[in-house]
CSV table of C-alpha atoms in Angstrom, one decimal:
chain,number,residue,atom,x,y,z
A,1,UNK,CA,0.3,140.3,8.4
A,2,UNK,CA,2.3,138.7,5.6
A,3,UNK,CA,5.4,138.1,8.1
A,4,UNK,CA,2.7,136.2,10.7
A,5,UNK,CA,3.3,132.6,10.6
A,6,UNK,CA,0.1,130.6,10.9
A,7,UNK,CA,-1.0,127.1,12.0
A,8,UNK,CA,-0.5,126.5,8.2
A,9,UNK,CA,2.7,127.6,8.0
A,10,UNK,CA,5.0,125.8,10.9
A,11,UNK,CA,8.6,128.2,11.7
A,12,UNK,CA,11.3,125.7,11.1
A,13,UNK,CA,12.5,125.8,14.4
A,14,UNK,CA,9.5,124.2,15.6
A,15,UNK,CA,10.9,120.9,14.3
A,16,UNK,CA,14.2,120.5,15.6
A,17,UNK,CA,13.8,119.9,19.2
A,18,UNK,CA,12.2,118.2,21.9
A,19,UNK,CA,12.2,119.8,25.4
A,20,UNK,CA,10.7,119.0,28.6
A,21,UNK,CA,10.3,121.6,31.6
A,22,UNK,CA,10.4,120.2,34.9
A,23,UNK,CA,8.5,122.3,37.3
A,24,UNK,CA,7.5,120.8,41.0
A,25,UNK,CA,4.3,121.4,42.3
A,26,UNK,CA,4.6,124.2,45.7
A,27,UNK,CA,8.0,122.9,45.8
A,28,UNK,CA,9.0,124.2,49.4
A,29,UNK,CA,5.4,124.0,51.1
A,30,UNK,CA,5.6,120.0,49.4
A,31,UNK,CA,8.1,119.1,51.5
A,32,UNK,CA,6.9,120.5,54.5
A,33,UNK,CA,3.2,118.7,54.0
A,34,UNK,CA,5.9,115.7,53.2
A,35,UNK,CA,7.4,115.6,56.5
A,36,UNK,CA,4.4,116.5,58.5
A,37,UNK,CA,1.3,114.9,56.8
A,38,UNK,CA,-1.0,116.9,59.8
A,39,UNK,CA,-0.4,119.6,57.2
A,40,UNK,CA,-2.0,117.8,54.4
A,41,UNK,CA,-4.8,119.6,52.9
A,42,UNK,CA,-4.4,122.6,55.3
A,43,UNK,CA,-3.3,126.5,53.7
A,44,UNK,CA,0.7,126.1,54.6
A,45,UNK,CA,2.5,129.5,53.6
A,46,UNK,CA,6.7,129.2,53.6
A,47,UNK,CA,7.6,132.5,55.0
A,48,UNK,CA,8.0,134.7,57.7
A,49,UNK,CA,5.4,135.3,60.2
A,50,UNK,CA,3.1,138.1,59.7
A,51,UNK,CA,4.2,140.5,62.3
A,52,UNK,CA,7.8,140.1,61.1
A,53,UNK,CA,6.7,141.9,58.5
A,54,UNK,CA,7.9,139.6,56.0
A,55,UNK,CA,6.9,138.1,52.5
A,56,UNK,CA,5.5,134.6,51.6
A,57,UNK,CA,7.9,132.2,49.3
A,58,UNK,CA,5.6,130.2,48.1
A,59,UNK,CA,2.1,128.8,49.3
A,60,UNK,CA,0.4,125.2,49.1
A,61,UNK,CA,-2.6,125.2,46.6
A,62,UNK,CA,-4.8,125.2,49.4
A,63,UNK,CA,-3.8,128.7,50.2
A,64,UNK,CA,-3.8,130.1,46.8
A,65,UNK,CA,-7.4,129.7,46.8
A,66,UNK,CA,-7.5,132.4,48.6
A,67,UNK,CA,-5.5,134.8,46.5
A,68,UNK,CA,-2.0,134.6,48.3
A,69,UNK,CA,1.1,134.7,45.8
A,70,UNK,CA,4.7,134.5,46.1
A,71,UNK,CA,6.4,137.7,47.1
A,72,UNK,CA,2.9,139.2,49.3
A,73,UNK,CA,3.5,140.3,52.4
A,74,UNK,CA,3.2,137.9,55.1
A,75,UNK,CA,1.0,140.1,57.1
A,76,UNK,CA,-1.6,140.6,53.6
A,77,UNK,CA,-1.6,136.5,53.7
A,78,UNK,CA,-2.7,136.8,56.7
A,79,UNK,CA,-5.3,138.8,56.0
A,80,UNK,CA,-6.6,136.8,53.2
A,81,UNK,CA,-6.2,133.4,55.1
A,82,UNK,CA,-6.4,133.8,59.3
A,83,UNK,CA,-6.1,130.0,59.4
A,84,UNK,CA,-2.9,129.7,57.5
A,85,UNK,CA,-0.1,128.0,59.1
A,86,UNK,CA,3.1,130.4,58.4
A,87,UNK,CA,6.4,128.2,58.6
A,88,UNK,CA,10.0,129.4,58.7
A,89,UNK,CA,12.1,128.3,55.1
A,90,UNK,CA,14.5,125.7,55.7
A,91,UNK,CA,16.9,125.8,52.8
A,92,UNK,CA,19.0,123.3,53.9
A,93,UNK,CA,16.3,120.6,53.9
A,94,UNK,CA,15.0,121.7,50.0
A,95,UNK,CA,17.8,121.7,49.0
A,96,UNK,CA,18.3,117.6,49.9
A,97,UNK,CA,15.2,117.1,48.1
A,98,UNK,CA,16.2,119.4,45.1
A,99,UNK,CA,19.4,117.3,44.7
A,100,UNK,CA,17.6,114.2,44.8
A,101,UNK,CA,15.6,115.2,41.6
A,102,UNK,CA,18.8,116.9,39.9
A,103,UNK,CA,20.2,113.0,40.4
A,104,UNK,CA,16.9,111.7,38.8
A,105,UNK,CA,16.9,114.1,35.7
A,106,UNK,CA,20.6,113.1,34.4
A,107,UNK,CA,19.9,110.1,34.5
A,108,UNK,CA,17.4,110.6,31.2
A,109,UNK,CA,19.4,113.7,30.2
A,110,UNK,CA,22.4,115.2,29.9
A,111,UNK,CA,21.7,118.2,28.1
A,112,UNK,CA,19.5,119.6,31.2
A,113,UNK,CA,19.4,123.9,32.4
A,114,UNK,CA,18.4,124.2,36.2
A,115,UNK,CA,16.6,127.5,36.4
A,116,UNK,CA,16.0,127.0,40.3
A,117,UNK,CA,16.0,124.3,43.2
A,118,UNK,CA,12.1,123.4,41.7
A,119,UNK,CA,12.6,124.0,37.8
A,120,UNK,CA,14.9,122.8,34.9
A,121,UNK,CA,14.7,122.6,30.9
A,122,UNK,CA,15.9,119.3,29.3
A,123,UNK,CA,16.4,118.8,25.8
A,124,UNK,CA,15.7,115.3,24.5
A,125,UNK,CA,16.1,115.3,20.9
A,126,UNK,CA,18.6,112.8,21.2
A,127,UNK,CA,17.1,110.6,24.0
A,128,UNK,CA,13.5,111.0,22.3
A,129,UNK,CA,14.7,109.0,18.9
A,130,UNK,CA,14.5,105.7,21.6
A,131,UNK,CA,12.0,106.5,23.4
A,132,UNK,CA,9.7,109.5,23.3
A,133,UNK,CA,9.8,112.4,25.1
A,134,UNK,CA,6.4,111.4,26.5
A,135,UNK,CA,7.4,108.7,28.4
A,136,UNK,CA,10.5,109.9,29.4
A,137,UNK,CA,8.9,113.1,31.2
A,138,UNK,CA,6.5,110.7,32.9
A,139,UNK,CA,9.0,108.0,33.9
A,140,UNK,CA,11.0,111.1,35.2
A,141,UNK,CA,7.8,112.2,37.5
A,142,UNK,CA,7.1,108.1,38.4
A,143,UNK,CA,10.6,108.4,39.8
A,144,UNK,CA,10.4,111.4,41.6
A,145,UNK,CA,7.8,110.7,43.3
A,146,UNK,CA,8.6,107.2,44.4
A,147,UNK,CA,12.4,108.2,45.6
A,148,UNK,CA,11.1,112.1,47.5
A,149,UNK,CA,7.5,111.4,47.6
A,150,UNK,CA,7.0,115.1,45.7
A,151,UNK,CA,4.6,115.7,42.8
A,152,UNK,CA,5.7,117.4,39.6
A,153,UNK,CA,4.4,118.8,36.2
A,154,UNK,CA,5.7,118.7,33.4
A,155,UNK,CA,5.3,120.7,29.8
A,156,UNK,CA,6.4,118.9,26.1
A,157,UNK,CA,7.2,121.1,23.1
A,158,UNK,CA,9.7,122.5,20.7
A,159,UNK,CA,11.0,125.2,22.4
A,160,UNK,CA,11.3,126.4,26.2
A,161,UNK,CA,9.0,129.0,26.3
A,162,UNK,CA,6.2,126.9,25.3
A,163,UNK,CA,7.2,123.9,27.5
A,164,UNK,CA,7.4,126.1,30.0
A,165,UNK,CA,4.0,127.9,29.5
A,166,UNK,CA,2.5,124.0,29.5
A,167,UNK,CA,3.7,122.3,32.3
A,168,UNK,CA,2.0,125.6,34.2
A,169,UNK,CA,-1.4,124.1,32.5
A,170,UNK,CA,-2.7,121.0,34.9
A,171,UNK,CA,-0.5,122.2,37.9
A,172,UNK,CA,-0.6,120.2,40.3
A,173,UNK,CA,1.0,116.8,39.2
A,174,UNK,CA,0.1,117.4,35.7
A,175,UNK,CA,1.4,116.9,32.1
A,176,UNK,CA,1.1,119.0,29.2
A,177,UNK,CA,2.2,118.1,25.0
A,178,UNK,CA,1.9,120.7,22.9
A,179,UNK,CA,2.8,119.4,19.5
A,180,UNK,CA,4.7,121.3,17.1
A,181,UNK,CA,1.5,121.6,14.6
A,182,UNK,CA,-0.6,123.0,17.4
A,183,UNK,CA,1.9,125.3,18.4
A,184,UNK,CA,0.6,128.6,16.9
A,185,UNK,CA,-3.1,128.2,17.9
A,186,UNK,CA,-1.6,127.6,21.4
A,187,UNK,CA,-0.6,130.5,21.4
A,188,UNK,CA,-3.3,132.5,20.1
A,189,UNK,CA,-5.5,133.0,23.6
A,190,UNK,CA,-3.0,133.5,25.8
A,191,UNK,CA,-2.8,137.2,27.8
A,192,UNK,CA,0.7,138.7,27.1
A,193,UNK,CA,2.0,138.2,30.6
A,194,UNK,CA,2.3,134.4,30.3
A,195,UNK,CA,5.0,134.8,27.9
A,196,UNK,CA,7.7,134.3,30.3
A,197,UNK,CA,10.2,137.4,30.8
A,198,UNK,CA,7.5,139.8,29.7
A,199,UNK,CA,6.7,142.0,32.6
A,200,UNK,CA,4.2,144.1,34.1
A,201,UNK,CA,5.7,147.1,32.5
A,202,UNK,CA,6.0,145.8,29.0
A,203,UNK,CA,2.8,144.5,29.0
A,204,UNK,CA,1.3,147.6,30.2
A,205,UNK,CA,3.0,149.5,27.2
A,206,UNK,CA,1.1,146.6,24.8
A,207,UNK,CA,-2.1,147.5,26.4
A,208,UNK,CA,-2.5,150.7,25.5
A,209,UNK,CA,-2.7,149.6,22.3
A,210,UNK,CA,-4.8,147.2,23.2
A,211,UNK,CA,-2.5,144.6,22.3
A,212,UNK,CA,-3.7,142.5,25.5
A,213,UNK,CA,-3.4,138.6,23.4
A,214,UNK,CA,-0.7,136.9,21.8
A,215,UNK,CA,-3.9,137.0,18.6
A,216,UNK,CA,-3.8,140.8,19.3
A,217,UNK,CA,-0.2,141.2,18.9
A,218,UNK,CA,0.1,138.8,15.6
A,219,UNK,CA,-3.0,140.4,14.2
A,220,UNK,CA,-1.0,143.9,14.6
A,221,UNK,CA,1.8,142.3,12.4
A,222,UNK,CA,5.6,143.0,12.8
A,223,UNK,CA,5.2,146.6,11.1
A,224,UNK,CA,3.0,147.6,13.6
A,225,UNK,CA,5.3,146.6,16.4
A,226,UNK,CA,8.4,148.1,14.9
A,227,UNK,CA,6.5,151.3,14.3
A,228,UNK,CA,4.9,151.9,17.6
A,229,UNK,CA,7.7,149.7,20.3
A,230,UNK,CA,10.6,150.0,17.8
A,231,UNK,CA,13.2,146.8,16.9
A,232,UNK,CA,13.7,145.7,20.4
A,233,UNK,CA,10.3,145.2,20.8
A,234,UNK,CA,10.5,142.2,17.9
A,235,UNK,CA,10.9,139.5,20.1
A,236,UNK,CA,7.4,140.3,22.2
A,237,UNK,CA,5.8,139.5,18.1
A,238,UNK,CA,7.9,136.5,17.6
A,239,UNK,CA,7.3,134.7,20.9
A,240,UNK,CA,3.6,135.7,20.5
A,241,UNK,CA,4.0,133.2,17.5
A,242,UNK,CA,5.7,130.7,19.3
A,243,UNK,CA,8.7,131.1,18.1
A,244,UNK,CA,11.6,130.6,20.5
A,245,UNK,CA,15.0,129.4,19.3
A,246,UNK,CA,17.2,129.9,23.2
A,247,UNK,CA,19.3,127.0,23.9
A,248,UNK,CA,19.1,124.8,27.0
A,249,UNK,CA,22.3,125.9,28.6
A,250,UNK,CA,23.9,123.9,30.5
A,251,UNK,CA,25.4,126.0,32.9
A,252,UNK,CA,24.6,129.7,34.4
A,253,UNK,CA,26.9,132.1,34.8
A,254,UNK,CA,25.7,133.9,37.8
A,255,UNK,CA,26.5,137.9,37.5
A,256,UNK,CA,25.6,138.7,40.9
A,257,UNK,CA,25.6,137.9,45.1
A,258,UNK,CA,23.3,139.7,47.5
A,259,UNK,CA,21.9,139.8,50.6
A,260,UNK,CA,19.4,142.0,52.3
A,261,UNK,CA,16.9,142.2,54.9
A,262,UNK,CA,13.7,143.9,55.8
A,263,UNK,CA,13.9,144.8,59.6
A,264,UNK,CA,11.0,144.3,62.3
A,265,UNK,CA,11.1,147.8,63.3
A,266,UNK,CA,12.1,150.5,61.3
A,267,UNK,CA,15.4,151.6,61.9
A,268,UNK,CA,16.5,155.6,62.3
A,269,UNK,CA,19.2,155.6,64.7
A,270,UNK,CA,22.7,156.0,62.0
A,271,UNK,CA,25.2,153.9,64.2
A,272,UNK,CA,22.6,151.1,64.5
A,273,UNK,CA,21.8,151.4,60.8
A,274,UNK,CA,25.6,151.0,60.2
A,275,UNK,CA,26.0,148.3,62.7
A,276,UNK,CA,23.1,146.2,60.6
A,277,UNK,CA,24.3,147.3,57.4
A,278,UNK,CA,28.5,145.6,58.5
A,279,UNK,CA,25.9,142.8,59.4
A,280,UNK,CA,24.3,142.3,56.2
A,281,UNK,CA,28.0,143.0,54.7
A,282,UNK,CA,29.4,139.8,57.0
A,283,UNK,CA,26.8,137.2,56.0
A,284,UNK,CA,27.2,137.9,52.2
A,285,UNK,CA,30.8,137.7,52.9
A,286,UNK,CA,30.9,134.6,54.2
A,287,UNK,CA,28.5,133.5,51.1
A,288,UNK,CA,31.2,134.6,48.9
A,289,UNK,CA,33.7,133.2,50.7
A,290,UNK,CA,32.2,129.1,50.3
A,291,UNK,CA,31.7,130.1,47.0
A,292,UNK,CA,35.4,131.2,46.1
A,293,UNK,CA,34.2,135.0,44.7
A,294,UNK,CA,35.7,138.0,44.1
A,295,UNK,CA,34.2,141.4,42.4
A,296,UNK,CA,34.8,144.8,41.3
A,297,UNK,CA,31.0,146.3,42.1
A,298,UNK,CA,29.7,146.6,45.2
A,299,UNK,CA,25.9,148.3,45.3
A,300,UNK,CA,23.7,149.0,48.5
A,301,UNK,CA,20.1,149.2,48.7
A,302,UNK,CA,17.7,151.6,51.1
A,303,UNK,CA,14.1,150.7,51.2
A,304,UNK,CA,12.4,153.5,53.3
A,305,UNK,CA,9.0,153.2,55.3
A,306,UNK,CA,7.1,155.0,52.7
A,307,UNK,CA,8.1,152.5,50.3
A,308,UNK,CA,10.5,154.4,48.5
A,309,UNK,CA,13.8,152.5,47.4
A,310,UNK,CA,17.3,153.8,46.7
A,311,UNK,CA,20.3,152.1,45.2
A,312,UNK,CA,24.0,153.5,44.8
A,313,UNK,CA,27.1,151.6,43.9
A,314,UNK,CA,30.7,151.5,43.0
A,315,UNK,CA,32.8,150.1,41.0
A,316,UNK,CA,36.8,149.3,41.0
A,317,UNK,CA,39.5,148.5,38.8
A,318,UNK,CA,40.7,145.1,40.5
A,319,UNK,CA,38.7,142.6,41.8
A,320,UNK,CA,38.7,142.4,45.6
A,321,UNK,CA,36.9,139.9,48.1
A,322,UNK,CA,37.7,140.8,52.1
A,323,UNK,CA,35.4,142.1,54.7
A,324,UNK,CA,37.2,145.0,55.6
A,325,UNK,CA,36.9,147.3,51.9
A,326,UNK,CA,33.3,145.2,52.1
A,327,UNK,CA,32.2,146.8,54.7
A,328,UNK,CA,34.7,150.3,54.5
A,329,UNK,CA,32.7,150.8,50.8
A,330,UNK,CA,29.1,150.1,52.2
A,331,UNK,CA,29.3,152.3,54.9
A,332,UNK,CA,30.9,155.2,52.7
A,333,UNK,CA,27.7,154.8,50.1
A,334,UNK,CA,25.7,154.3,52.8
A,335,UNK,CA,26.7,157.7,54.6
A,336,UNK,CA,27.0,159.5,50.4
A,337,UNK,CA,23.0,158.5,49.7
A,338,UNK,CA,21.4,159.0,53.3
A,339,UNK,CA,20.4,162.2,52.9
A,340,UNK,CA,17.1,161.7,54.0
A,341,UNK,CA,15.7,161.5,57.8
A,342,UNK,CA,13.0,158.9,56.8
A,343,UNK,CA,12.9,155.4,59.0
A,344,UNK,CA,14.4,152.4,56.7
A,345,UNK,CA,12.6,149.0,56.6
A,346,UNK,CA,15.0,147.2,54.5
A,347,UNK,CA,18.7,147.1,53.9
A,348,UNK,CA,20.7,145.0,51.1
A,349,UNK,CA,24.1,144.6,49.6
A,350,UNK,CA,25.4,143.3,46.5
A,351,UNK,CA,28.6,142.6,44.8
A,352,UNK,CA,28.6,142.2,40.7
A,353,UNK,CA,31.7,141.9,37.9
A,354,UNK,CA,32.2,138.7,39.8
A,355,UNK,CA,34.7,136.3,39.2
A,356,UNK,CA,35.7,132.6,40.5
A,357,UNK,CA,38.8,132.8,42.6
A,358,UNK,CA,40.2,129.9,40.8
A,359,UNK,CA,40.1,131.7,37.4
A,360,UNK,CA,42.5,134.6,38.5
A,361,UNK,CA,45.9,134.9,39.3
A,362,UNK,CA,45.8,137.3,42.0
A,363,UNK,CA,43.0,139.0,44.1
A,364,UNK,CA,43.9,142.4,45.9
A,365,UNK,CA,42.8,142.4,49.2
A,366,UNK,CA,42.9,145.6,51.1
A,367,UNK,CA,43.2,147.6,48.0
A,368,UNK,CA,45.3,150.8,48.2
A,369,UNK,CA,42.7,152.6,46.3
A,370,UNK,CA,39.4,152.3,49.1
């Protein structure tokens, strides 16, 4: 308990910086309602349709009322909500609008971290000793608005996790300060699993100690932790505190490309397996391709009809990038792991140990070693 911090005792980091997390509200449903107001105030789910068998990508408010999430099934939304009005994702379209904000957030910050199209950390430290970090975040929502006609939320505190937990607090259109002083008893009441990057299964492990609260956790004091999670389990006790002391980065380093697809019907015939799979293999090609990447892993995933999922991969000592070892590799793990006679319902591909094209000398195409 002596190692707890309290709402006496403020951790230093708490003082040092001022972030903002951008978050807007049902991003890819917004724009849709956007540029067809008919759909105002109606359940909207961005997805495939139910009998495609599909999953939902995100939902308008209206629909979460009735329990749908991100990641469901399209044909369980349906369930939930028969009058919800399924549309096709168009990319291309958010993406326009997500560029639009991008343009509106440097113009207050330079220090900024996108996490997706809909989501990005700023730090204002500097920016906030003219004006503070108050009025920047709402002049930055004013603005989006007026030039996309989108809502967002925002969350103020010291550190990203917290921001981020705060501009989640008066979604839709909403803003959220959470003051360094008042960081601590924040904390206190939240369930585990609002800690961003703790999981269902960590938070399962917590529970059976009935550690279910950031106040559980604290009140179990680091020795407790190390004892029954071990060291790596440190960071679950510190961010129950509000501590946090990640950066805003501002650039990602993606490690990964991949695409997959869950089929219709299930699939059990091996050439038209294969013929999908060299699919699958072109369009992430051609992804990787605009995108100037090479690699040195390349994994394939199985999802079977009973829900079961398999993954293999391989990797290589020279980084490669052309669609014939892309697709002479996939089917050769494909043909290794498919031992089993069970009807597939998805397929995916992946390549990792990626590299930008422009960072290497030479990349070997048609290796001599597939």
């Amino acid at each position: 308990m002596s190692n707890n911090f309290s709402e006496n005792k403020i951790h230093p980091s708490l003082l040092k910086r001022k972030i903002i997390h951008i978050d807007l509200d049902a991003f890819y449903a917004a724009v849709e309602i956007r540029d067809n107001p008919l759909l105002k105030g109606k359940p909207v789910i961005i997805g495939g349709l139910p009998q495609e068998r599909s999953v939902v990508c995100t939902c308008s408010y209206e629909a979460r009322k009735f329990g749908i999430r991100s990641a469901m099934s399209s044909a369980m939304a349906k369930k939930l909500c028969p009058q919800a009005i399924f549309i096709r994702p168009q990319f291309e379209k958010y993406k326009k609008a997500s560029q639009i904000v991008f343009q509106i957030l440097q113009k207050y910050c330079s220090t900024i971290e996108p996490m997706s199209l809909d989501e990005a950390y700023l730090d204002v430290t500097i920016e906030a000793r003219e004006s503070s970090a108050t009025a920047i975040a709402q002049s930055i929502r004013n603005e989006i608005f007026l030039n996309t006609q989108l809502t967002a939320s925002a969350g103020i505190a010291p550190n990203k996790m917290i921001a981020k937990i705060a501009s989640d607090i008066n979604k839709p259109n909403g803003l959220t300060i959470i003051k360094p002083k008042d960081c601590f008893i924040f904390m206190q009441d939240l369930p585990l699993k609002k800690i961003p990057f703790i999981g269902p299964v960590t938070a399962q492990k917590f529970a059976t100690h009935q550690l279910l609260t950031c106040k559980n956790v604290i009140q179990a004091g680091k020795d407790y932790i190390l004892e029954h999670f071990g060291e790596s389990a440190i960071w679950v006790w510190e961010k129950a505190q509000g501590i946090d002391e990640s950066d805003v980065c501002t650039t990602h380093i993606r490690k990964s490309f991949g695409e997959e697809e869950t089929f219709p019907k299930d699939l059990t015939n091996n050439s038209e397996i294969i013929a999908e799979l060299n699919r699958i293999v072109k369009n992430l090609y051609l992804i990787l391709e605009r995108k100037n990447i090479a690699f040195k892993t390349i994994s394939i995933k199985i999802k079977y009809n009973n829900f079961q999922v398999k993954t293999k991969a391989k990797s290589f000592p020279l980084y490669f990038s052309d669609l014939y070892s892309m697709e002479k590799i996939s089917n050769s793990l494909f043909l290794e792991m498919e031992k089993k006679t069970l009807p597939i319902r998805l397929l995916g591909v992946s390549v990792s140990n990626i590299i930008s094209k422009n960072e290497m000398n030479q990349v070997t195409l048609f290796p001599d070693y597939i």
